[in-house]
């Protein structure tokens, strides 16, 4: 059977593969410490669950508009105006099956063969694959620990060509956890406006920041950059709603309509009653978000302190999200070799940095309980010491 050529261009998700292997090992009775999946271990807040249950009881189980329930689109627009100073109107918001679909719809609606999309590395592993599926060309700009794994305005300007259509900005970042400062965001915005390209701001981790870090939405800096900004976000990370699959895209109206044309012929709309849970998440007190953020902050310190005590490993302090991205090059192994041996021999699941465009690193998620973190880091230390 001959498959479409585009499938041969796409790399399967390593994150999902590692997570599946770890779950299979657990099912066999093995004690696995999993730091692979970017999924909060907290239950979804009870008021969110209650709102979805109420929607079920009220019969909200029918087809709905492809762009989302009007009440949710309005609630998202209010959130973006109040929290992010982004003057989107409800008609400029589309509800999608998770943040991932918002980005996929965007690429399919915006990118044509020959178009270039600038992606800083390390990057979330799905960005370049989505660009390839749309027929575009990912232009990877490598960043280093010297700049805290952030692309500079100078690097962005140098990467832009006549074929450049879009720049992908992820802050706080997956996999590094870095948060761009307001000054850095302003410098990038100046280049985007000057060179007249578009930017998609993936802000899925915006609520999970530490040490006084400030999240600044790039589209809030003025009318010129706002007109060139597409914002992607969702409910999975901040509200522990990963399985609910509710995300959203906010953009100039023409782009939103095009993205919804794609969605209308693929998934149609998001699960109806789940959208009413999302409304409750936005319109209720945000104490649950802060409680989870504080727990993540404690876990971050626990894992980072343990990691920095391991000879041969080095890791910058992340300002957001729930990942560490240490350098493991001193072990002499590739990131894939490192992760496979660590999982097979010591039953600790991590994700190779090669999947994120940065071999020589691994990604660890601390979105798990403290006991697992302590046990897993002890195993990691034994493993590294056996390889040095």
Short mmCIF file of C-alpha atoms in Angstrom, two decimals:
data_model
loop_
_atom_site.label_atom_id
_atom_site.label_comp_id
_atom_site.label_asym_id
_atom_site.label_seq_id
_atom_site.Cartn_x
_atom_site.Cartn_y
_atom_site.Cartn_z
CA UNK A 1 0.00 0.00 0.00
CA UNK A 2 1.39 3.38 -1.00
CA UNK A 3 0.73 6.10 1.56
CA UNK A 4 0.65 9.82 0.93
CA UNK A 5 4.12 11.32 0.57
CA UNK A 6 3.38 13.83 3.32
CA UNK A 7 3.33 11.04 5.93
CA UNK A 8 6.93 10.21 5.12
CA UNK A 9 7.88 13.80 5.93
CA UNK A 10 6.44 13.68 9.45
CA UNK A 11 8.15 12.31 12.55
CA UNK A 12 5.86 10.46 14.99
CA UNK A 13 5.49 12.03 18.44
CA UNK A 14 8.35 10.79 20.62
CA UNK A 15 6.63 12.16 23.73
CA UNK A 16 3.58 9.98 23.18
CA UNK A 17 5.75 6.97 22.31
CA UNK A 18 7.82 7.26 25.52
CA UNK A 19 4.69 7.80 27.59
CA UNK A 20 3.06 4.73 26.03
CA UNK A 21 6.13 2.58 26.75
CA UNK A 22 6.22 3.76 30.37
CA UNK A 23 2.53 2.95 30.80
CA UNK A 24 3.08 -0.50 29.27
CA UNK A 25 5.91 -1.17 31.72
CA UNK A 26 3.69 -0.08 34.59
CA UNK A 27 0.97 -2.42 33.34
CA UNK A 28 3.51 -5.25 33.57
CA UNK A 29 3.95 -4.46 37.25
CA UNK A 30 7.20 -2.49 37.00
CA UNK A 31 7.74 0.52 39.24
CA UNK A 32 8.25 3.31 36.70
CA UNK A 33 8.89 6.95 37.56
CA UNK A 34 7.48 8.84 34.62
CA UNK A 35 8.70 12.36 33.85
CA UNK A 36 7.68 12.16 30.21
CA UNK A 37 4.18 13.54 29.72
CA UNK A 38 3.35 17.22 30.05
CA UNK A 39 0.18 16.51 31.99
CA UNK A 40 -0.71 17.89 35.42
CA UNK A 41 -1.49 15.12 37.90
CA UNK A 42 -4.15 17.18 39.68
CA UNK A 43 -7.85 16.41 39.22
CA UNK A 44 -9.83 18.87 37.16
CA UNK A 45 -11.32 21.48 39.57
CA UNK A 46 -14.64 20.32 40.97
CA UNK A 47 -16.59 23.38 39.79
CA UNK A 48 -15.48 22.73 36.22
CA UNK A 49 -16.63 19.13 36.42
CA UNK A 50 -19.91 20.23 38.00
CA UNK A 51 -20.58 22.67 35.16
CA UNK A 52 -20.08 19.93 32.56
CA UNK A 53 -22.38 17.61 34.53
CA UNK A 54 -25.02 20.32 34.68
CA UNK A 55 -24.70 20.82 30.93
CA UNK A 56 -25.29 17.10 30.44
CA UNK A 57 -28.35 17.21 32.67
CA UNK A 58 -29.65 20.15 30.64
CA UNK A 59 -29.33 18.17 27.42
CA UNK A 60 -26.38 20.07 25.98
CA UNK A 61 -25.32 17.05 23.95
CA UNK A 62 -26.20 18.17 20.43
CA UNK A 63 -24.22 19.52 17.52
CA UNK A 64 -23.03 23.07 18.00
CA UNK A 65 -21.37 25.79 15.92
CA UNK A 66 -18.00 24.76 14.44
CA UNK A 67 -16.34 27.83 15.98
CA UNK A 68 -17.64 27.01 19.46
CA UNK A 69 -20.50 27.85 21.79
CA UNK A 70 -21.18 31.61 21.67
CA UNK A 71 -20.98 31.87 25.47
CA UNK A 72 -17.52 30.33 25.51
CA UNK A 73 -16.22 32.48 22.66
CA UNK A 74 -17.43 35.57 24.51
CA UNK A 75 -15.85 34.38 27.77
CA UNK A 76 -12.51 33.77 26.03
CA UNK A 77 -12.61 37.22 24.43
CA UNK A 78 -13.23 38.79 27.85
CA UNK A 79 -10.34 36.78 29.32
CA UNK A 80 -7.98 37.92 26.55
CA UNK A 81 -9.03 41.55 27.00
CA UNK A 82 -8.73 41.54 30.80
CA UNK A 83 -5.76 39.23 31.41
CA UNK A 84 -3.68 39.83 28.29
CA UNK A 85 -4.72 43.29 27.06
CA UNK A 86 -5.54 41.77 23.69
CA UNK A 87 -8.58 43.52 22.17
CA UNK A 88 -10.09 40.47 20.48
CA UNK A 89 -13.84 40.32 19.94
CA UNK A 90 -15.82 37.10 20.31
CA UNK A 91 -16.10 36.69 16.53
CA UNK A 92 -12.28 36.59 16.36
CA UNK A 93 -12.14 33.56 18.69
CA UNK A 94 -12.49 29.92 17.60
CA UNK A 95 -12.78 27.00 20.02
CA UNK A 96 -10.70 23.97 19.02
CA UNK A 97 -10.02 20.41 20.15
CA UNK A 98 -7.16 21.41 22.42
CA UNK A 99 -4.43 23.95 21.80
CA UNK A 100 -2.81 21.54 19.37
CA UNK A 101 -5.70 21.70 16.92
CA UNK A 102 -5.72 25.48 17.04
CA UNK A 103 -2.15 25.43 15.73
CA UNK A 104 -2.81 22.68 13.19
CA UNK A 105 -5.86 24.52 11.81
CA UNK A 106 -3.77 27.68 11.57
CA UNK A 107 -0.99 26.00 9.59
CA UNK A 108 -3.46 24.38 7.20
CA UNK A 109 -5.30 27.67 6.67
CA UNK A 110 -2.25 29.91 6.37
CA UNK A 111 0.75 27.99 5.02
CA UNK A 112 1.22 27.05 1.36
CA UNK A 113 4.06 25.14 -0.35
CA UNK A 114 7.09 27.41 -0.46
CA UNK A 115 6.11 29.38 2.64
CA UNK A 116 8.68 29.44 5.46
CA UNK A 117 7.87 29.31 9.16
CA UNK A 118 10.58 30.34 11.63
CA UNK A 119 10.77 28.08 14.71
CA UNK A 120 13.34 28.58 17.48
CA UNK A 121 14.97 25.39 18.78
CA UNK A 122 14.48 23.81 21.25
CA UNK A 123 10.84 23.70 20.13
CA UNK A 124 7.66 21.82 20.95
CA UNK A 125 8.02 18.81 18.72
CA UNK A 126 4.73 19.28 16.82
CA UNK A 127 5.50 22.73 15.39
CA UNK A 128 7.72 21.65 12.47
CA UNK A 129 5.59 18.61 11.73
CA UNK A 130 2.46 20.75 11.37
CA UNK A 131 4.31 23.06 8.99
CA UNK A 132 5.41 20.07 6.90
CA UNK A 133 1.87 18.67 6.77
CA UNK A 134 0.71 22.04 5.41
CA UNK A 135 3.40 21.87 2.71
CA UNK A 136 5.53 24.62 4.22
CA UNK A 137 9.18 24.71 5.18
CA UNK A 138 10.21 24.88 8.85
CA UNK A 139 13.20 27.18 9.32
CA UNK A 140 14.86 26.13 12.57
CA UNK A 141 16.88 28.78 14.43
CA UNK A 142 19.09 27.17 17.06
CA UNK A 143 19.35 28.83 20.45
CA UNK A 144 21.74 27.98 23.27
CA UNK A 145 22.05 28.13 27.04
CA UNK A 146 24.00 31.39 26.58
CA UNK A 147 20.71 33.13 25.70
CA UNK A 148 18.59 30.91 28.00
CA UNK A 149 17.38 29.09 24.88
CA UNK A 150 15.61 32.21 23.58
CA UNK A 151 15.77 33.53 20.04
CA UNK A 152 17.10 37.07 19.85
CA UNK A 153 15.71 39.85 17.72
CA UNK A 154 18.93 39.74 15.69
CA UNK A 155 18.53 36.01 15.04
CA UNK A 156 14.93 36.49 13.99
CA UNK A 157 15.81 39.31 11.59
CA UNK A 158 18.61 37.24 10.05
CA UNK A 159 16.31 34.25 9.47
CA UNK A 160 13.60 36.20 7.61
CA UNK A 161 13.51 35.81 3.84
CA UNK A 162 10.98 36.85 1.17
CA UNK A 163 9.36 33.45 1.73
CA UNK A 164 8.86 33.92 5.48
CA UNK A 165 5.21 34.00 6.45
CA UNK A 166 5.09 33.14 10.14
CA UNK A 167 7.18 33.12 13.31
CA UNK A 168 6.31 30.74 16.17
CA UNK A 169 6.75 32.20 19.66
CA UNK A 170 6.24 29.94 22.71
CA UNK A 171 6.57 31.62 26.12
CA UNK A 172 6.67 30.05 28.66
CA UNK A 173 8.36 27.39 26.58
CA UNK A 174 8.00 23.69 26.14
CA UNK A 175 10.56 22.05 26.55
CA UNK A 176 12.86 24.54 28.28
CA UNK A 177 10.46 26.42 30.54
CA UNK A 178 12.05 29.76 29.65
CA UNK A 179 9.98 32.94 29.80
CA UNK A 180 10.77 35.84 27.49
CA UNK A 181 11.11 39.15 29.31
CA UNK A 182 8.98 42.14 28.27
CA UNK A 183 12.08 43.75 26.74
CA UNK A 184 12.78 40.64 24.66
CA UNK A 185 9.15 40.45 23.52
CA UNK A 186 9.24 44.13 22.50
CA UNK A 187 12.44 43.60 20.50
CA UNK A 188 10.92 40.65 18.63
CA UNK A 189 7.72 42.62 17.96
CA UNK A 190 9.73 45.45 16.40
CA UNK A 191 11.30 43.01 13.91
CA UNK A 192 7.93 41.41 13.10
CA UNK A 193 6.33 44.76 12.35
CA UNK A 194 9.33 46.08 10.44
CA UNK A 195 9.58 42.99 8.24
CA UNK A 196 5.79 42.58 7.96
CA UNK A 197 5.43 38.93 8.90
CA UNK A 198 2.92 37.15 11.15
CA UNK A 199 3.54 35.67 14.60
CA UNK A 200 1.64 32.93 16.40
CA UNK A 201 2.00 33.20 20.17
CA UNK A 202 1.52 29.84 21.87
CA UNK A 203 0.59 30.88 25.41
CA UNK A 204 -0.66 27.56 26.80
CA UNK A 205 1.64 27.85 29.86
CA UNK A 206 1.01 31.54 30.58
CA UNK A 207 -0.43 30.92 34.08
CA UNK A 208 2.46 28.72 35.22
CA UNK A 209 5.32 31.12 35.98
CA UNK A 210 7.73 31.56 38.90
CA UNK A 211 10.12 33.90 40.70
CA UNK A 212 8.31 37.06 39.68
CA UNK A 213 8.53 36.33 35.95
CA UNK A 214 6.13 38.42 33.87
CA UNK A 215 4.16 37.02 30.98
CA UNK A 216 3.59 39.59 28.25
CA UNK A 217 1.38 38.82 25.25
CA UNK A 218 3.17 40.11 22.19
CA UNK A 219 -0.06 41.29 20.56
CA UNK A 220 -0.71 43.71 23.43
CA UNK A 221 2.13 46.02 22.40
CA UNK A 222 0.14 48.10 19.95
CA UNK A 223 -2.16 48.05 16.90
CA UNK A 224 0.57 47.18 14.39
CA UNK A 225 1.79 44.04 16.15
CA UNK A 226 -1.76 43.08 17.19
CA UNK A 227 -2.79 43.04 13.52
CA UNK A 228 0.02 40.54 12.84
CA UNK A 229 -0.57 38.32 15.90
CA UNK A 230 -2.39 35.00 16.20
CA UNK A 231 -2.86 33.74 19.77
CA UNK A 232 -3.12 30.06 20.67
CA UNK A 233 -4.11 28.86 24.13
CA UNK A 234 -6.19 26.29 25.94
CA UNK A 235 -7.40 24.85 29.22
CA UNK A 236 -5.24 21.73 29.53
CA UNK A 237 -2.29 23.01 31.55
CA UNK A 238 -3.60 25.78 33.81
CA UNK A 239 -6.84 23.99 34.71
CA UNK A 240 -5.66 20.36 34.53
CA UNK A 241 -8.11 19.65 31.72
CA UNK A 242 -5.86 17.69 29.35
CA UNK A 243 -8.47 15.07 28.46
CA UNK A 244 -11.22 17.60 27.89
CA UNK A 245 -9.62 18.75 24.62
CA UNK A 246 -10.67 22.40 24.72
CA UNK A 247 -8.37 25.03 23.25
CA UNK A 248 -8.77 28.18 21.23
CA UNK A 249 -7.37 30.38 18.49
CA UNK A 250 -7.74 34.17 18.43
CA UNK A 251 -6.70 36.04 15.32
CA UNK A 252 -7.70 38.54 12.65
CA UNK A 253 -11.17 37.62 11.46
CA UNK A 254 -10.06 36.41 8.01
CA UNK A 255 -7.65 33.92 9.60
CA UNK A 256 -10.21 32.68 12.12
CA UNK A 257 -12.75 32.06 9.38
CA UNK A 258 -10.18 30.16 7.31
CA UNK A 259 -9.14 28.04 10.30
CA UNK A 260 -12.79 27.22 10.99
CA UNK A 261 -13.25 26.14 7.39
CA UNK A 262 -10.55 23.54 8.05
CA UNK A 263 -12.17 22.49 11.32
CA UNK A 264 -15.65 22.27 9.82
CA UNK A 265 -14.40 19.55 7.47
CA UNK A 266 -12.37 17.65 10.07
CA UNK A 267 -13.57 17.53 13.67
CA UNK A 268 -16.51 19.94 13.37
CA UNK A 269 -16.98 21.41 16.87
CA UNK A 270 -15.56 20.62 20.29
CA UNK A 271 -17.55 18.35 22.63
CA UNK A 272 -20.53 20.49 23.59
CA UNK A 273 -20.79 19.88 27.34
CA UNK A 274 -17.01 20.16 27.76
CA UNK A 275 -17.28 23.75 26.53
CA UNK A 276 -19.56 24.61 29.44
CA UNK A 277 -16.90 23.26 31.79
CA UNK A 278 -14.45 25.63 30.10
CA UNK A 279 -16.80 28.57 30.68
CA UNK A 280 -16.83 27.73 34.39
CA UNK A 281 -13.03 27.53 34.39
CA UNK A 282 -12.76 31.08 33.06
CA UNK A 283 -15.59 32.72 34.96
CA UNK A 284 -15.03 31.23 38.43
CA UNK A 285 -12.41 32.32 40.99
CA UNK A 286 -8.90 31.38 39.92
CA UNK A 287 -7.75 30.04 43.30
CA UNK A 288 -7.36 26.54 41.85
CA UNK A 289 -4.90 27.82 39.23
CA UNK A 290 -2.78 29.52 41.86
CA UNK A 291 -2.83 26.44 44.13
CA UNK A 292 -1.53 24.28 41.30
CA UNK A 293 1.08 26.88 40.36
CA UNK A 294 2.39 26.92 43.91
CA UNK A 295 2.60 23.13 43.93
CA UNK A 296 4.51 23.20 40.64
CA UNK A 297 6.90 25.78 42.08
CA UNK A 298 7.68 23.49 45.01
CA UNK A 299 8.19 20.52 42.71
CA UNK A 300 10.41 22.56 40.41
CA UNK A 301 12.75 23.40 43.28
CA UNK A 302 12.77 19.80 44.47
CA UNK A 303 13.70 18.41 41.06
CA UNK A 304 16.09 21.21 40.13
CA UNK A 305 18.02 20.96 43.41
CA UNK A 306 18.36 17.19 42.98
CA UNK A 307 19.38 17.55 39.34
CA UNK A 308 22.02 20.19 40.00
CA UNK A 309 23.59 17.91 42.60
CA UNK A 310 24.26 15.24 39.97
CA UNK A 311 27.82 15.49 38.57
CA UNK A 312 27.93 15.84 34.79
CA UNK A 313 24.50 17.41 34.34
CA UNK A 314 23.69 21.09 33.98
CA UNK A 315 20.34 22.82 33.75
CA UNK A 316 19.23 26.46 33.70
CA UNK A 317 16.44 27.47 36.06
CA UNK A 318 13.16 27.61 34.14
CA UNK A 319 10.89 30.60 34.70
CA UNK A 320 7.67 28.82 33.73
CA UNK A 321 5.81 25.71 32.58
CA UNK A 322 6.67 22.41 34.34
CA UNK A 323 9.76 21.11 32.58
CA UNK A 324 13.50 20.91 33.12
CA UNK A 325 15.80 20.61 30.10
CA UNK A 326 19.23 19.51 31.33
CA UNK A 327 22.32 19.00 29.20
CA UNK A 328 23.54 15.38 29.33
CA UNK A 329 26.37 15.59 26.79
CA UNK A 330 29.04 14.74 29.36
CA UNK A 331 27.68 11.20 29.55
CA UNK A 332 28.84 10.65 25.96
CA UNK A 333 25.42 9.40 24.91
CA UNK A 334 22.91 10.81 22.47
CA UNK A 335 19.65 11.90 24.05
CA UNK A 336 17.86 8.87 22.60
CA UNK A 337 20.47 6.46 23.94
CA UNK A 338 20.33 8.17 27.32
CA UNK A 339 16.54 8.00 27.61
CA UNK A 340 16.26 4.42 26.38
CA UNK A 341 18.90 3.16 28.81
CA UNK A 342 17.45 5.16 31.70
CA UNK A 343 13.98 3.73 31.11
CA UNK A 344 15.10 0.16 30.46
CA UNK A 345 17.66 -0.14 33.25
CA UNK A 346 16.39 2.25 35.92
CA UNK A 347 12.69 2.57 35.05
CA UNK A 348 12.69 6.37 34.71
CA UNK A 349 10.84 7.81 31.72
CA UNK A 350 12.12 11.04 30.15
CA UNK A 351 12.01 12.46 26.62
CA UNK A 352 15.09 12.79 24.37
CA UNK A 353 16.05 16.32 23.43
CA UNK A 354 16.47 15.27 19.81
CA UNK A 355 12.68 15.31 19.54
CA UNK A 356 12.79 19.02 20.38
CA UNK A 357 15.64 19.85 18.02
CA UNK A 358 18.30 19.77 20.75
CA UNK A 359 20.17 16.48 20.99
CA UNK A 360 22.43 16.26 24.02
CA UNK A 361 19.53 17.25 26.29
CA UNK A 362 16.58 15.49 27.88
CA UNK A 363 13.23 16.82 29.03
CA UNK A 364 11.82 16.01 32.44
CA UNK A 365 8.32 16.98 33.50
CA UNK A 366 7.74 17.72 37.18
CA UNK A 367 3.97 17.58 36.75
CA UNK A 368 3.91 14.62 39.14
CA UNK A 369 3.96 14.02 42.89
CA UNK A 370 6.92 14.78 45.13
CA UNK A 371 7.51 11.15 46.13
CA UNK A 372 7.92 10.17 42.48
CA UNK A 373 10.27 13.10 41.91
CA UNK A 374 12.52 12.11 44.82
CA UNK A 375 12.61 8.45 43.86
CA UNK A 376 13.14 9.16 40.18
CA UNK A 377 15.95 11.62 40.79
CA UNK A 378 17.76 9.10 43.00
CA UNK A 379 17.59 6.62 40.13
CA UNK A 380 18.74 9.25 37.65
CA UNK A 381 21.77 10.05 39.82
CA UNK A 382 22.74 6.37 40.02
CA UNK A 383 22.35 6.04 36.27
CA UNK A 384 24.48 9.08 35.44
CA UNK A 385 27.20 8.08 37.87
CA UNK A 386 27.36 4.65 36.22
CA UNK A 387 27.98 6.31 32.84
CA UNK A 388 30.58 8.91 33.77
#
